Amino acid sequence: PVNFMLNNPSLATDLSLRPALAAWHERITGFGAGEVQAMTAAEALEIARAAEPATIVNDAGTSADFSLDDSVTIVADDYGQETTTGRVTHIGVNDITVVREDPGLGNIAVHYPRAGYRITRAA
């Protein structure tokens, strides 16, 4: 949304009315794109296959509906009804991470925002 504002002449000057947002945008822009290295899909999959999900230090640890190490299913509550089933490895205030087993890649950590998704214990 900020880049949209900056690219719209009638909104661009409004960013100066929000100094905290302008400062945040400047910090984010300062990161740059990093070092991009082109690779094929096969190379990317090989990197995923060779990696193991990192352990995330957990602040929250529990929820009313599930806890660490529970098996859960996650599905978007408004679009794309693809379901992910996995073991909870991180529960944050605004996010959750589950590790699922992929036959071709092994353990894959999938990170979701808590908002916009239905998260239930797997049967």
Tab-separated table of C-alpha atoms in Angstrom:
chain	number	residue	atom	x	y	z
A	1	PRO	CA	0.000	0.000	0.000
A	2	VAL	CA	2.832	2.438	0.693
A	3	ASN	CA	4.360	1.912	-2.736
A	4	PHE	CA	0.898	2.335	-4.221
A	5	MET	CA	0.663	5.676	-2.404
A	6	LEU	CA	4.077	6.777	-3.619
A	7	ASN	CA	3.249	5.896	-7.214
A	8	ASN	CA	0.000	7.837	-7.163
A	9	PRO	CA	0.611	11.604	-7.511
A	10	SER	CA	-2.542	12.478	-5.597
A	11	LEU	CA	-1.485	10.309	-2.621
A	12	ALA	CA	2.319	10.551	-2.639
A	13	THR	CA	2.453	13.692	-0.509
A	14	ASP	CA	0.218	12.056	2.121
A	15	LEU	CA	3.134	9.890	3.267
A	16	SER	CA	4.768	12.994	4.755
A	17	LEU	CA	1.679	13.327	6.992
A	18	ARG	CA	2.583	9.972	8.547
A	19	PRO	CA	6.164	10.333	9.810
A	20	ALA	CA	6.338	6.921	11.480
A	21	LEU	CA	5.138	5.207	8.293
A	22	ALA	CA	7.569	7.252	6.186
A	23	ALA	CA	10.457	6.288	8.496
A	24	TRP	CA	9.450	2.608	8.327
A	25	HIS	CA	9.263	2.750	4.531
A	26	GLU	CA	12.707	4.327	4.365
A	27	ARG	CA	14.164	1.567	6.583
A	28	ILE	CA	12.548	-1.195	4.514
A	29	THR	CA	13.660	0.381	1.241
A	30	GLY	CA	17.182	0.624	2.664
A	31	PHE	CA	17.408	-3.162	2.871
A	32	GLY	CA	17.438	-3.375	-0.910
A	33	ALA	CA	16.799	-6.556	-2.855
A	34	GLY	CA	19.725	-8.476	-1.413
A	35	GLU	CA	21.780	-10.820	-3.543
A	36	VAL	CA	19.521	-12.617	-5.978
A	37	GLN	CA	20.920	-15.825	-7.430
A	38	ALA	CA	19.112	-17.367	-10.350
A	39	MET	CA	18.394	-21.077	-10.030
A	40	THR	CA	16.228	-23.689	-11.635
A	41	ALA	CA	13.227	-25.248	-9.942
A	42	ALA	CA	15.218	-28.470	-9.592
A	43	GLU	CA	18.022	-26.614	-7.785
A	44	ALA	CA	15.547	-24.946	-5.414
A	45	LEU	CA	13.905	-28.277	-4.638
A	46	GLU	CA	17.300	-29.861	-3.950
A	47	ILE	CA	18.077	-27.098	-1.433
A	48	ALA	CA	14.715	-27.740	0.268
A	49	ARG	CA	15.351	-31.507	0.248
A	50	ALA	CA	18.749	-31.078	1.932
A	51	ALA	CA	17.493	-28.628	4.595
A	52	GLU	CA	15.711	-29.291	7.878
A	53	PRO	CA	13.340	-26.750	9.415
A	54	ALA	CA	14.962	-24.593	12.087
A	55	THR	CA	13.611	-24.564	15.615
A	56	ILE	CA	11.821	-21.304	16.361
A	57	VAL	CA	12.010	-19.864	19.857
A	58	ASN	CA	8.410	-19.819	20.965
A	59	ASP	CA	6.892	-17.019	23.025
A	60	ALA	CA	3.233	-18.031	23.154
A	61	GLY	CA	3.378	-21.835	23.089
A	62	THR	CA	-0.319	-22.550	23.482
A	63	SER	CA	-3.696	-21.651	22.120
A	64	ALA	CA	-7.199	-22.391	23.293
A	65	ASP	CA	-7.529	-24.918	20.470
A	66	PHE	CA	-4.072	-26.480	20.029
A	67	SER	CA	-0.591	-26.755	21.550
A	68	LEU	CA	2.974	-27.351	20.411
A	69	ASP	CA	3.451	-30.777	18.798
A	70	ASP	CA	-0.291	-31.165	18.099
A	71	SER	CA	-1.272	-32.340	14.644
A	72	VAL	CA	-3.468	-29.673	13.040
A	73	THR	CA	-5.121	-28.883	9.746
A	74	ILE	CA	-5.006	-25.366	8.320
A	75	VAL	CA	-7.219	-24.011	5.569
A	76	ALA	CA	-7.901	-20.470	4.387
A	77	ASP	CA	-11.263	-19.210	5.573
A	78	ASP	CA	-12.137	-17.287	2.416
A	79	TYR	CA	-10.352	-18.647	-0.655
A	80	GLY	CA	-8.417	-21.650	-1.947
A	81	GLN	CA	-9.566	-24.613	0.050
A	82	GLU	CA	-6.197	-26.392	0.044
A	83	THR	CA	-5.599	-28.026	3.415
A	84	THR	CA	-2.229	-28.381	5.109
A	85	THR	CA	-1.831	-30.966	7.856
A	86	GLY	CA	1.239	-30.883	10.042
A	87	ARG	CA	2.763	-30.796	13.517
A	88	VAL	CA	2.726	-27.436	15.323
A	89	THR	CA	6.270	-26.220	15.972
A	90	HIS	CA	5.594	-22.548	16.708
A	91	ILE	CA	2.606	-20.613	18.001
A	92	GLY	CA	2.948	-16.860	17.963
A	93	VAL	CA	0.378	-14.235	18.748
A	94	ASN	CA	-0.117	-13.572	15.025
A	95	ASP	CA	1.401	-16.626	13.366
A	96	ILE	CA	1.742	-20.393	13.484
A	97	THR	CA	4.289	-22.785	11.965
A	98	VAL	CA	3.601	-26.409	11.162
A	99	VAL	CA	6.008	-29.009	9.843
A	100	ARG	CA	4.539	-31.323	7.257
A	101	GLU	CA	6.083	-34.363	5.614
A	102	ASP	CA	6.447	-34.175	1.844
A	103	PRO	CA	7.205	-37.501	0.115
A	104	GLY	CA	9.754	-35.940	-2.217
A	105	LEU	CA	11.276	-33.281	0.049
A	106	GLY	CA	11.060	-34.527	3.626
A	107	ASN	CA	10.116	-32.147	6.436
A	108	ILE	CA	8.862	-28.756	5.271
A	109	ALA	CA	8.026	-25.905	7.658
A	110	VAL	CA	4.990	-23.924	6.545
A	111	HIS	CA	4.370	-20.510	8.131
A	112	TYR	CA	0.856	-19.050	8.322
A	113	PRO	CA	-0.673	-15.902	9.739
A	114	ARG	CA	-3.314	-16.741	12.342
A	115	ALA	CA	-5.800	-14.290	10.791
A	116	GLY	CA	-7.635	-15.571	7.736
A	117	TYR	CA	-7.129	-19.278	8.407
A	118	ARG	CA	-9.089	-21.975	10.209
A	119	ILE	CA	-6.753	-24.025	12.384
A	120	THR	CA	-8.153	-27.194	13.960
A	121	ARG	CA	-6.736	-30.279	15.624
A	122	ALA	CA	-6.329	-33.095	13.114
A	123	ALA	CA	-8.442	-36.144	13.750
